[in-house]
Every structure is written in C-alpha cells, then in structure tokens.
mmCIF file of C-alpha atoms and ligand atoms in Angstrom:
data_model
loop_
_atom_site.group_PDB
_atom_site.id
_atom_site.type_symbol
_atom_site.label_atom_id
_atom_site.label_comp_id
_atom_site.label_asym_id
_atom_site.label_seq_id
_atom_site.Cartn_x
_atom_site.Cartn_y
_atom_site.Cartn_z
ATOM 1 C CA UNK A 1 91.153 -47.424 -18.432
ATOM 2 C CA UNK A 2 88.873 -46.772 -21.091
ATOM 3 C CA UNK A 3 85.438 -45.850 -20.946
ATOM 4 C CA UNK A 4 83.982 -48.809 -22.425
ATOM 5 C CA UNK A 5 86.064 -50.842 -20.556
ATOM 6 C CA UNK A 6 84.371 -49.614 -17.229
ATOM 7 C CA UNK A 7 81.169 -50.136 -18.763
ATOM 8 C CA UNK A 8 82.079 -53.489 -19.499
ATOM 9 C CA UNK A 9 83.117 -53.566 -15.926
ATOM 10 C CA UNK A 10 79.968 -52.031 -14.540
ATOM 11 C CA UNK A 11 82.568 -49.261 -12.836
ATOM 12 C CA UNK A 12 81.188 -45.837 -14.492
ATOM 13 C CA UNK A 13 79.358 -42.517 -13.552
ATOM 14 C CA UNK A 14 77.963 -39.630 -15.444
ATOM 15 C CA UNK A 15 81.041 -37.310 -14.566
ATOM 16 C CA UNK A 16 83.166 -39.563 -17.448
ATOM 17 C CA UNK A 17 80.569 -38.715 -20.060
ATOM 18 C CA UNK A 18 81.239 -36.046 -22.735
ATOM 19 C CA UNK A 19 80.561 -32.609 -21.260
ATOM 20 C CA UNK A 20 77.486 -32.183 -23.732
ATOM 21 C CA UNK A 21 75.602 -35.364 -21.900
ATOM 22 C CA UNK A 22 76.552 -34.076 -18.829
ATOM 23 C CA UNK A 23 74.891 -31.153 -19.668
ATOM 24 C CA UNK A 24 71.455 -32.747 -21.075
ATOM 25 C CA UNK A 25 71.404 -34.731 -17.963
ATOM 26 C CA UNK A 26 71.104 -31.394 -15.973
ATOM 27 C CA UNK A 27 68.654 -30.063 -18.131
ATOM 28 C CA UNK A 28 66.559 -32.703 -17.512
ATOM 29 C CA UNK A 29 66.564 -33.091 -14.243
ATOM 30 C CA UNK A 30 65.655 -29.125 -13.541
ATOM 31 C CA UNK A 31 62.932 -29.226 -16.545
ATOM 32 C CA UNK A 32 61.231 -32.407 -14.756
ATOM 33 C CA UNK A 33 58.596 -32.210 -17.793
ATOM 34 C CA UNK A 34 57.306 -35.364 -16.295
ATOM 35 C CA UNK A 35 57.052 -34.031 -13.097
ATOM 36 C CA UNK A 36 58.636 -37.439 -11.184
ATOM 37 C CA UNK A 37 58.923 -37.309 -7.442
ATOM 38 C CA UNK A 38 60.686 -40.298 -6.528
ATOM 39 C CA UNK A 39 59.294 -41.653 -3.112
ATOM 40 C CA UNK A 40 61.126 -44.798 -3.697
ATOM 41 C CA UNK A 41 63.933 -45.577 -0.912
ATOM 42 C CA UNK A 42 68.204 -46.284 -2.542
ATOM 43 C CA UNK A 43 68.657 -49.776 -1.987
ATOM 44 C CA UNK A 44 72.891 -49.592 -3.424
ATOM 45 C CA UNK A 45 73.787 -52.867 -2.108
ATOM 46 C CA UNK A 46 71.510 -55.692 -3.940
ATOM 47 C CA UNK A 47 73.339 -58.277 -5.661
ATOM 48 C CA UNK A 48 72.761 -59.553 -8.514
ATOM 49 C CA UNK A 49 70.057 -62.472 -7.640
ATOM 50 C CA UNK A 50 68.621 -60.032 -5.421
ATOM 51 C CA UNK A 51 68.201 -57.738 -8.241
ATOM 52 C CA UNK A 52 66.845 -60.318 -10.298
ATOM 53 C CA UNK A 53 64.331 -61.115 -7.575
ATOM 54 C CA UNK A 54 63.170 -57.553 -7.184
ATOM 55 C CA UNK A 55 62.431 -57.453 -10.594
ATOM 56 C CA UNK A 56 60.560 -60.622 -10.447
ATOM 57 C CA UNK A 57 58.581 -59.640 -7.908
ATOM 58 C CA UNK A 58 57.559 -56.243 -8.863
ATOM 59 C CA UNK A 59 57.495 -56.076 -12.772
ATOM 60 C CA UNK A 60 53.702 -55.956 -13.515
ATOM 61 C CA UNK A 61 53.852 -56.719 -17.786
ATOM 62 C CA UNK A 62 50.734 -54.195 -18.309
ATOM 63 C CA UNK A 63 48.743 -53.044 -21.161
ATOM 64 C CA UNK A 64 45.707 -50.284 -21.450
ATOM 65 C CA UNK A 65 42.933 -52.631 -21.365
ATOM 66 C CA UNK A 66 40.230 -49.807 -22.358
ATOM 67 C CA UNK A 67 38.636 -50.857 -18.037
ATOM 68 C CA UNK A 68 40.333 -47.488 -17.135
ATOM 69 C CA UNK A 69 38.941 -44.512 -17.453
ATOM 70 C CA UNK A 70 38.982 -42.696 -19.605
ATOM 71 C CA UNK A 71 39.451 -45.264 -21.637
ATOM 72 C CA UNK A 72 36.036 -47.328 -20.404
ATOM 73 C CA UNK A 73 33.727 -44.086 -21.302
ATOM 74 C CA UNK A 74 35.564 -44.050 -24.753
ATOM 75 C CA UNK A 75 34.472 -47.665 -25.752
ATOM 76 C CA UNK A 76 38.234 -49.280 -25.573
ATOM 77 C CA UNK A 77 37.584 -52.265 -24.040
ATOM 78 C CA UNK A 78 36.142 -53.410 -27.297
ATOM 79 C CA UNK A 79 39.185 -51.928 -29.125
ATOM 80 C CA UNK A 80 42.416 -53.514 -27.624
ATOM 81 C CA UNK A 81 42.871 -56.763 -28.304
ATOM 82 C CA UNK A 82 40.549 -59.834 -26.331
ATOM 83 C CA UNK A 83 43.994 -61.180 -25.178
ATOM 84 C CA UNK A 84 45.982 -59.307 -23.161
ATOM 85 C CA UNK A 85 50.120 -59.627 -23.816
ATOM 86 C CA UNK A 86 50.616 -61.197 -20.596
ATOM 87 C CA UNK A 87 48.431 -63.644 -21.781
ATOM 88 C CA UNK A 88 49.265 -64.041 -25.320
ATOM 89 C CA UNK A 89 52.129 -66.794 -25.357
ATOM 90 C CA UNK A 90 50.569 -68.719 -22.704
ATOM 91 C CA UNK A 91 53.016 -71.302 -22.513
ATOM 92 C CA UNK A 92 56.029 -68.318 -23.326
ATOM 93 C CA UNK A 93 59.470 -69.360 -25.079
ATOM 94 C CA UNK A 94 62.856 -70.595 -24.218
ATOM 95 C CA UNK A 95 65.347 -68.644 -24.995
ATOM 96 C CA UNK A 96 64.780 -65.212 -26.712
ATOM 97 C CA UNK A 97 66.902 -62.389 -28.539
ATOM 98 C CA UNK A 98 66.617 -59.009 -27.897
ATOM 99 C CA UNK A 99 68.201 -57.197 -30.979
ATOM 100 C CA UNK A 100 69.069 -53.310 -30.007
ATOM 101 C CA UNK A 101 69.483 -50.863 -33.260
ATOM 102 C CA UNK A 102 73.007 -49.623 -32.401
ATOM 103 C CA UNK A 103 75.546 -49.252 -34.871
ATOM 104 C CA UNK A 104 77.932 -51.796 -33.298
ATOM 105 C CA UNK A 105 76.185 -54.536 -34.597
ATOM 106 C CA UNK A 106 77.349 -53.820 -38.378
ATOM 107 C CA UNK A 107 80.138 -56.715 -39.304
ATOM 108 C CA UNK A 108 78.802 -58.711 -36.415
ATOM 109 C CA UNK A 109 77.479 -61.511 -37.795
ATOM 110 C CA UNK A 110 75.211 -62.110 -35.411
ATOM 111 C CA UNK A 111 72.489 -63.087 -37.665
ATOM 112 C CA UNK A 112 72.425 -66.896 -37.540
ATOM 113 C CA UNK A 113 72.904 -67.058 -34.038
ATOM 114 C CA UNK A 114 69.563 -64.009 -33.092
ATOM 115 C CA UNK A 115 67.437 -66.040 -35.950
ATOM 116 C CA UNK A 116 67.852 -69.287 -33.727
ATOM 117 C CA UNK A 117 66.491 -67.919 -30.767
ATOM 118 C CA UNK A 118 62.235 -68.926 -30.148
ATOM 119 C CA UNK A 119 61.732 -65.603 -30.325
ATOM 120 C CA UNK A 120 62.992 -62.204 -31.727
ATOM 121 C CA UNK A 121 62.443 -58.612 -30.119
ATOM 122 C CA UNK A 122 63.232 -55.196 -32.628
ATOM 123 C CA UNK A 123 62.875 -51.920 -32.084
ATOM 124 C CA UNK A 124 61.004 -49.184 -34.431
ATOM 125 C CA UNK A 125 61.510 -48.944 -37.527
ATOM 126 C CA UNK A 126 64.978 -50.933 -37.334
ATOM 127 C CA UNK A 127 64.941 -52.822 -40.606
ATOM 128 C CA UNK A 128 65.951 -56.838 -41.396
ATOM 129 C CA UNK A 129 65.907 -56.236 -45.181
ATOM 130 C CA UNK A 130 69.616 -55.912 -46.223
ATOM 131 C CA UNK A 131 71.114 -56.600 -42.712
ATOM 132 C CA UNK A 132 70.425 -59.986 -42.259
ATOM 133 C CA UNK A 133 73.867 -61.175 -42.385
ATOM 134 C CA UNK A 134 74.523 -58.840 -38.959
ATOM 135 C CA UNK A 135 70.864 -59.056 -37.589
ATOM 136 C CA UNK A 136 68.980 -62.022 -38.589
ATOM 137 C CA UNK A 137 65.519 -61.957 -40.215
ATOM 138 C CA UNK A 138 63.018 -62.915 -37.651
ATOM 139 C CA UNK A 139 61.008 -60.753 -36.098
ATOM 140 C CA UNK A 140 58.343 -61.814 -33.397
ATOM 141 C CA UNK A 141 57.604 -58.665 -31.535
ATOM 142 C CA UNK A 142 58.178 -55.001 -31.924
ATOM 143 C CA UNK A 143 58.426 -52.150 -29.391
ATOM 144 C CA UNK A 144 57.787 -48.993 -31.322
ATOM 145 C CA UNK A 145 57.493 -45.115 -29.466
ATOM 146 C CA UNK A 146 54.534 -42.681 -29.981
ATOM 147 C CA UNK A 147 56.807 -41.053 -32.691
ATOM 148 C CA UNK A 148 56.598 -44.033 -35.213
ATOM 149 C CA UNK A 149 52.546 -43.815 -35.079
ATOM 150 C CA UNK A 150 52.431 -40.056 -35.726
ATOM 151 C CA UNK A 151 55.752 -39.017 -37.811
ATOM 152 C CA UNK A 152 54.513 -39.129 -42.094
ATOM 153 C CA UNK A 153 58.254 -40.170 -42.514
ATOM 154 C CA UNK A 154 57.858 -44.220 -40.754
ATOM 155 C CA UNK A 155 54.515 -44.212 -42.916
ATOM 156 C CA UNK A 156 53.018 -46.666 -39.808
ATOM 157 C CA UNK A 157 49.790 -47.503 -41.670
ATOM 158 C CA UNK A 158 51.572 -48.898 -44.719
ATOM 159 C CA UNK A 159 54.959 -50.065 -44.176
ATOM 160 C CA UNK A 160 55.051 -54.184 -43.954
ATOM 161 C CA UNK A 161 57.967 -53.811 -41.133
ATOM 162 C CA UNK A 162 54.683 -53.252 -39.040
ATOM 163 C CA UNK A 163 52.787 -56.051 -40.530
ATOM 164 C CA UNK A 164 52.816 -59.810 -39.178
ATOM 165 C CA UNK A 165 54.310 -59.070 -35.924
ATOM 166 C CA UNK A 166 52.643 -58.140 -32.005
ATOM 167 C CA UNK A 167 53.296 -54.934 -31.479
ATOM 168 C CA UNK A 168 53.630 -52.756 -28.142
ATOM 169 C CA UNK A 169 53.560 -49.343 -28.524
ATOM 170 C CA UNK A 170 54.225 -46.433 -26.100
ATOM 171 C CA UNK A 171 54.697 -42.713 -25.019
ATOM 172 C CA UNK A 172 55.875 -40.882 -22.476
ATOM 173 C CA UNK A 173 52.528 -40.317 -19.749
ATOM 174 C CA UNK A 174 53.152 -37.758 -16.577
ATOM 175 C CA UNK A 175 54.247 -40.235 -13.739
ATOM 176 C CA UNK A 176 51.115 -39.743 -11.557
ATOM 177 C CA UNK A 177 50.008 -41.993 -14.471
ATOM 178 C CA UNK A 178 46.486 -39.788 -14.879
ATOM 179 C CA UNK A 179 45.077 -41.874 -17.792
ATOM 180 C CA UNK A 180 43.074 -38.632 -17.942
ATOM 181 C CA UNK A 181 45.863 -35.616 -18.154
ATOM 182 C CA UNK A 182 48.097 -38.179 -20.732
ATOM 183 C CA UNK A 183 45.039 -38.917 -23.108
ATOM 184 C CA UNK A 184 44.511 -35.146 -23.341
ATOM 185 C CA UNK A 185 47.732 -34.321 -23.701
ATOM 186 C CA UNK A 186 50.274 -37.485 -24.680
ATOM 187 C CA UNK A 187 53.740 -36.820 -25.882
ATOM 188 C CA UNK A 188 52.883 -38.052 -29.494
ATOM 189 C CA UNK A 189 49.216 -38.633 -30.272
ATOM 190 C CA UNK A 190 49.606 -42.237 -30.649
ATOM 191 C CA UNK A 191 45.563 -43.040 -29.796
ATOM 192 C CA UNK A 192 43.943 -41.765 -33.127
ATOM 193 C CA UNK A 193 46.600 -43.907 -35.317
ATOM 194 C CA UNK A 194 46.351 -46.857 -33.012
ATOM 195 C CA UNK A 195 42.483 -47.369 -33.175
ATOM 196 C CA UNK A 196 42.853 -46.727 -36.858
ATOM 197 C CA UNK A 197 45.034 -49.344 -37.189
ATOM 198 C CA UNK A 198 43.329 -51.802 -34.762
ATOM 199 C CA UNK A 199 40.130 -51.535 -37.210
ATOM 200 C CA UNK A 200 41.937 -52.404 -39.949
ATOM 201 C CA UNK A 201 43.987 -54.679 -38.411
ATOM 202 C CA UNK A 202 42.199 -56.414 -36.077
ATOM 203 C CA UNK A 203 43.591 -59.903 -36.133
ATOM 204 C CA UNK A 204 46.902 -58.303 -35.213
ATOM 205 C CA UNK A 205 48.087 -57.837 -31.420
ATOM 206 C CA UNK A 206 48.834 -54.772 -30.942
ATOM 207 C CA UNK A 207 48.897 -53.149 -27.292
ATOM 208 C CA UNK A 208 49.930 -49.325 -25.982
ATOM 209 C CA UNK A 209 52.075 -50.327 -22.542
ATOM 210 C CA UNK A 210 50.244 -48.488 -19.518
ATOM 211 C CA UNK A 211 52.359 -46.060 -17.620
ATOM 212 C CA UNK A 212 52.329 -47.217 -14.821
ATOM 213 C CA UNK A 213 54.657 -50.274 -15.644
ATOM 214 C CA UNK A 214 57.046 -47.471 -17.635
ATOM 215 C CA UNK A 215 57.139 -45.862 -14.194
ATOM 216 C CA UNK A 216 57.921 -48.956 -12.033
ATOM 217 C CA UNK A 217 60.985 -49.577 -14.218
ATOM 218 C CA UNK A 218 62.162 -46.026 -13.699
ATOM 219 C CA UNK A 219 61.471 -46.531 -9.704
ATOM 220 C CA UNK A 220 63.353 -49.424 -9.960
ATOM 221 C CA UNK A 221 66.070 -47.948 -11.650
ATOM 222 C CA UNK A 222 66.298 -45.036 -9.609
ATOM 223 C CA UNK A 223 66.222 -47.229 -6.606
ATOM 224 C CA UNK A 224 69.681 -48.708 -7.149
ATOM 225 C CA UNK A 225 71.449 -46.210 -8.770
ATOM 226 C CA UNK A 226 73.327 -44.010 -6.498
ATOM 227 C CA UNK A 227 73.244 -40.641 -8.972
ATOM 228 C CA UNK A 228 69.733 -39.081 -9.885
ATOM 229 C CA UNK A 229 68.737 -40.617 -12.765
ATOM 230 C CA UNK A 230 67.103 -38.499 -15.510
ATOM 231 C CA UNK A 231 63.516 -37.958 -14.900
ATOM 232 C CA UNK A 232 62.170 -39.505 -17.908
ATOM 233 C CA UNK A 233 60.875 -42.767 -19.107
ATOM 234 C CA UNK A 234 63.706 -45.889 -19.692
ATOM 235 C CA UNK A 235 64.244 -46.359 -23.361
ATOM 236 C CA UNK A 236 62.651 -48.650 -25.375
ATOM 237 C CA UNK A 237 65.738 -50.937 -24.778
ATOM 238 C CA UNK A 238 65.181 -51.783 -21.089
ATOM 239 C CA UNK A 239 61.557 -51.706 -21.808
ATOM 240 C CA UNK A 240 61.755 -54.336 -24.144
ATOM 241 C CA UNK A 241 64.589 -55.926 -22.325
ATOM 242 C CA UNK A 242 61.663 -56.248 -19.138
ATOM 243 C CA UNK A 243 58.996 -57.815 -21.459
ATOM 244 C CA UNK A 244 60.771 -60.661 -22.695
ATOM 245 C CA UNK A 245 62.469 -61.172 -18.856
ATOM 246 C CA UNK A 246 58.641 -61.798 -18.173
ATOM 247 C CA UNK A 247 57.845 -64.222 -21.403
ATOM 248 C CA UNK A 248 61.032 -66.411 -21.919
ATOM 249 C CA UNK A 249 63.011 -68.732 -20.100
ATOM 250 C CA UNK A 250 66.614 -67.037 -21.248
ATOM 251 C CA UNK A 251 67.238 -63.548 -22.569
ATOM 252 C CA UNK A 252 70.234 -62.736 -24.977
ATOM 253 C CA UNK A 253 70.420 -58.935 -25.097
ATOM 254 C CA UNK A 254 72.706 -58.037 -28.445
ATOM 255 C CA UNK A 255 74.690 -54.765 -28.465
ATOM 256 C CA UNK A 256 72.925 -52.953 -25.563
ATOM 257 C CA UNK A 257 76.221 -52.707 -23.707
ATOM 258 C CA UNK A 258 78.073 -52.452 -26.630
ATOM 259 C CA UNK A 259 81.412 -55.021 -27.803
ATOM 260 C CA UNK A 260 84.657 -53.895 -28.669
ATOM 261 C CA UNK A 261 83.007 -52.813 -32.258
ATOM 262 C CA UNK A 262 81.180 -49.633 -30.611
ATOM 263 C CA UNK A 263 80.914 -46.577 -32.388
ATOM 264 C CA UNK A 264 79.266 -43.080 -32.320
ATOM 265 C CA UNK A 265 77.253 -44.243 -35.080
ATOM 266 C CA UNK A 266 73.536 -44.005 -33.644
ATOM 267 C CA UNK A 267 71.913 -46.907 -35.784
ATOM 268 C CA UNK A 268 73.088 -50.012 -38.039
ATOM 269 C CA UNK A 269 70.440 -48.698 -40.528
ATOM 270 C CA UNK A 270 71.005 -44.985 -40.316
ATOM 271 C CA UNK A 271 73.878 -42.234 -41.265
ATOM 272 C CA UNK A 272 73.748 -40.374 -38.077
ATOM 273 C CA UNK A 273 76.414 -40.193 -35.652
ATOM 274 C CA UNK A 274 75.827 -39.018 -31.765
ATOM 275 C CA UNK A 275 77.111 -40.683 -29.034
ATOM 276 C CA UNK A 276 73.812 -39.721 -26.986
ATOM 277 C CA UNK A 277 72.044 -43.055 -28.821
ATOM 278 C CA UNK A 278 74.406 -45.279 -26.751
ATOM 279 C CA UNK A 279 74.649 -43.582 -23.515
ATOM 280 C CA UNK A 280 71.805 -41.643 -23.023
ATOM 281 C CA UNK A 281 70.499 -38.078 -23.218
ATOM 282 C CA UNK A 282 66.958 -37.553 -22.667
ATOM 283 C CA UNK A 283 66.310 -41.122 -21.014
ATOM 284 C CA UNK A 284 68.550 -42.881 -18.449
ATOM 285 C CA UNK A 285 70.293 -44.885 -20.595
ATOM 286 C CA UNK A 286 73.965 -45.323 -19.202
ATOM 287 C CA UNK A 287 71.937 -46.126 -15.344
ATOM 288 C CA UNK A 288 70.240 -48.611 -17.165
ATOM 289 C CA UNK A 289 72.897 -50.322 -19.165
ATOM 290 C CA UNK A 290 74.944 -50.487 -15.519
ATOM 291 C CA UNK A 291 71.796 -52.349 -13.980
ATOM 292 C CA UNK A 292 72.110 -55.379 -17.069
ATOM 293 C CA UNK A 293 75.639 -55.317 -16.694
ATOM 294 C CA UNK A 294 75.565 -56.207 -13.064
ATOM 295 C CA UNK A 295 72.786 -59.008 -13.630
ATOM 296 C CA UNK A 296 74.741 -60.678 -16.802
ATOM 297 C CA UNK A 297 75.133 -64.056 -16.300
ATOM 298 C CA UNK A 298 76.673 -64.597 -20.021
ATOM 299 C CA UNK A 299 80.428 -65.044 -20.597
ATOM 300 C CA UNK A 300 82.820 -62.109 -20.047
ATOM 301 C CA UNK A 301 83.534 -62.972 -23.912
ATOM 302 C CA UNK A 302 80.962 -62.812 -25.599
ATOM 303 C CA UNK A 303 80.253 -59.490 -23.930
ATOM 304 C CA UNK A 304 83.390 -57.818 -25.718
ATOM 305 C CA UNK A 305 83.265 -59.968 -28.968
ATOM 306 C CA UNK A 306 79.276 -59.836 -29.437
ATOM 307 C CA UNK A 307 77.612 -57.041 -27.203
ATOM 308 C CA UNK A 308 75.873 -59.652 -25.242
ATOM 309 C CA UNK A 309 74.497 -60.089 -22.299
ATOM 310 C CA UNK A 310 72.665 -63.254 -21.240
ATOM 311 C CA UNK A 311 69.558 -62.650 -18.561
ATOM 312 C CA UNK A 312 67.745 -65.166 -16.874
ATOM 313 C CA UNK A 313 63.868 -65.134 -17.633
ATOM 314 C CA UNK A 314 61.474 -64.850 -14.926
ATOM 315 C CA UNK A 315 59.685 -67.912 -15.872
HETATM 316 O O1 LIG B 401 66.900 -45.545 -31.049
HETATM 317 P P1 LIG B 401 65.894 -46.596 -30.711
HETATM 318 O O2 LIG B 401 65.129 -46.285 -29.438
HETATM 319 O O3 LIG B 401 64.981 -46.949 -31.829
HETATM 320 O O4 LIG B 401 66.749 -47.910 -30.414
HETATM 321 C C1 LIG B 401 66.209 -49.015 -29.735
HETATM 322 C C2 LIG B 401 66.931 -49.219 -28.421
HETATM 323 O O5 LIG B 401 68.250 -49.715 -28.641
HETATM 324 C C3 LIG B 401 67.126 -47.933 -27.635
HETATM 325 O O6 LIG B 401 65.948 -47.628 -26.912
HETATM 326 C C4 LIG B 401 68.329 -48.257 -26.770
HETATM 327 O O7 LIG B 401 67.913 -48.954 -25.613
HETATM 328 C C5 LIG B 401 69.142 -49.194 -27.667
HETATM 329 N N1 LIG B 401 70.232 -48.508 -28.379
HETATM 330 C C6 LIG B 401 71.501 -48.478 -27.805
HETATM 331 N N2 LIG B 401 72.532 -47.858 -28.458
HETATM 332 C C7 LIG B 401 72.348 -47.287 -29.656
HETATM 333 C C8 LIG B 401 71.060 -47.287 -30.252
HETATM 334 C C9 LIG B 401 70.029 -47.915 -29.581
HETATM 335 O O8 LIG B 401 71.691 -48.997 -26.708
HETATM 336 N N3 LIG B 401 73.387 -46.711 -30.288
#
C-alpha cells in the first residue's frame, strides 16, 4: 500500500519516510536545542472523542499579555492589544476554513467552497492574489513565524498581505517557557518588529502566542504518539488548526493531510520542491497530521478528492 494511502488511513510510522527525514528526525532529537523533557505520561489508546475531549479540556488559547515578566517591567501591557484573542470574537463563528500552503491545493478548486466558510485561517506569507480560483480570497486571521517579522525578503512592515487581518505571531521559546531566557535570546527577534508595528498599527489585533500553549500542544502530541516525537515546536499548521478548534463551531482543515493531488512541491505559491514541507523535518509534522486524521469526522471522500478534514469546534 502506498504511503499516502496509510496516511489517509492513519496506519504510518517514521521508519516509511525517506531515509533523509529519518535522518533529521535523529538529529533533532540528540540536538534537543529546546531542551524538552517530556514528563507527560503515553496515553496510546484514546479514541477519538476522547481525544477531542482532552483537547478541550486542556488547550489554554494564550497570548503574551505584557502581566509577565519581563514583559510587565518593559511597559507591554500597554502595548498588546486591550482585547485579548480569546476574547476577540466573543460570540466566535460557525464553521471555519483552515487553508494550509501545500502544493496540493493547485487545480483544486477549492476556492468557492474556503471563501464560504465565517471565517478564513492562512499561513505566512501564503498569497490569495492569483490563486483564488484554488484558494479563495478571504482572509480573517493569519498565523505568521518569527521569520516573517525579521527576514527583509516578506518586507512585514509594508506588504498589504499583513494589513486588515488579526494576526498571531510566534517563535520557537525554550520549553521551561522562561519569558526571561526567550526575550534575551528568541529564535527570530520578532519583539522589536512587533512593537514597531503595534505603534503604527494600533487598531490592528495583533498578538505573539505565549509558549506555554506551543508547549501544551507538543505535550499533547507527544502524549499519544507512541514514537518520540521531534523535540521542537508543532508547525504553524496544528497551531492554527488548535486556535480555530477553540473559536468556531466546525473546522474544515484543506490539504493538511494531503488528497490524491499531493506532491513534493513545498508551496502552491512557491518553486521549491522537498518533501520535508509535507511530512515534517524540523517540527513533528507527520505525528501531528496522524492525530487529525484519527479525530476527522468529514467524509472518507472528500479526504482523497479535497485534502479535507472536518473537526468539530470546541464551542
Ligand atoms: O510552510 P508554512 O509553515 O508556511 O505552511 C503553513 C502550514 O501548512 C505548515 O505549518 C504545515 O502545517 C502546512 N503545510 C503542509 N504541507 C506542505 C506545506 C505546508 O502540511 N507541503
């Protein structure tokens, strides 16, 4: 059976990657840069209501809200945004869309069916301009790394894709979660171009994620996978997948596990091929896809014809 039919099938380990992931897995796990010590206990056997449950019950939506030190001695409080994100669709949506950049979603045309969705999550600097046809135009929130704030080439400050939207921004913090040791030393130095842009930008929500609810996902993660799971942070994917669980009533995740039109190409927007975009190098991205799979409630269909997964919200 082929790969991605196992995946489809939730029935896959790292030993069928390519011997190069196999490899950065490793590496990974003796480097530790993050130095994780998982304390958590393996819990194999949840099914998938449990699972959903566990979530529910454990995934804390947070934001830096400047009361932290150091944050409090550096006069944040008055920098982040009055309303926190929790807090900022009070009455949340119905059904949302969840829009992943992977280059299976070319000739989908998808785009009708994510633009009728209350809400629309993208990731980055994943474009809508020219791709509508395969990705919709609507865009209600963005998740963006430390590496979009700080690289010249995403030009953060000026480029409209991060104009009229809430943004969450994030970065990769030791898992002891010292606010301290990761404002000294964060992956990306995604402070300086944040308060910038909250200045001039204040109207806007915009929110860095605290890393402590980055960490609970990987616990999670790591709790119900049976391999060790690379020691770093969950991608942006299941990050973003998590926030909308918590806002909206219904979550359509498009191309995460991806349909029968998967492909080595790494974005829909990009001419880059490596198959580490769609199954995971640095973060723990095939453990994570398995964990969606096994709480899909969608049809078996639309997973192979659309990459799509349908979660229920935990509203
Ligand atoms: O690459 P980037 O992080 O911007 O993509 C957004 C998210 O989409 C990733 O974090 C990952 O979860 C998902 N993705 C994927 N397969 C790809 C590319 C991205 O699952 N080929």
């Amino acid at each position: 059976k082929s790969f991605l039919y196992r995946l489809w099938k939730g029935n896959v380990s790292s030993k069928m990657l390519l011997p190069r992931l196999q490899k950065a897995r490793k590496g990974y796990l003796d480097t530790n840069k993050h130095r994780v010590h998982f304390k958590g206990k393996r819990n194999l056997k949840l099914t998938s209501e449990q699972l959903l449950c566990e979530l529910k019950a454990r995934v804390d939506v947070r934001t830096i809200d400047g009361k932290e030190a150091p944050f409090s001695i550096l006069g944040w409080e008055r920098r982040v945004p009055k309303v926190s994100l929790s807090k900022l669709y009070p009455r949340g949506f119905g059904s949302c869309a969840v829009v992943m950049s992977a280059g299976s979603i070319l000739n989908s045309s998808l785009g009708d069916e994510i633009d009728s969705h209350d809400a629309v999550l993208r990731f980055n600097s994943a474009p809508t301009n020219g791709y509508e046809k395969d990705v919709g135009n609507k865009t209600t929130m963005r998740i963006i790394n430390s590496q979009i704030l700080t690289n010249p080439k995403h030009q953060f400050t000026d480029n409209p894709l991060y104009k009229d939207v809430t943004l969450v921004a994030w970065d990769p913090a030791p898992y002891s979660a010292d606010l301290t040791v990761w404002f000294k030393q964060p992956d990306y130095n995604l402070f300086t171009p944040y308060a910038l842009h909250r200045r001039r930008n204040p109207k806007q929500p915009f929110y860095i994620l605290h890393p402590k609810f980055i960490w609970q996902l990987w616990d999670i993660i790591q709790e119900n996978t049976k391999e060790k799971i690379q020691p770093n942070p969950p991608s942006s994917g299941f990050i973003g997948i998590l926030i909308m669980m918590s806002m909206c009533s219904e979550v359509h995740v498009y191309e995460y596990i991806p349909s029968v039109r998967q492909t080595d190409l790494c974005h829909y927007h990009e001419l880059y091929y490596d198959a580490a975009c769609t199954l995971g190098a640095y973060h723990p991205l095939l453990y994570e896809k398995l964990l969606v799979q096994r709480m899909n409630r969608g049809f078996q269909e639309d997973l192979y014809r659309k990459g799509k997964v349908i979660l229920p919200g935990f509203r």
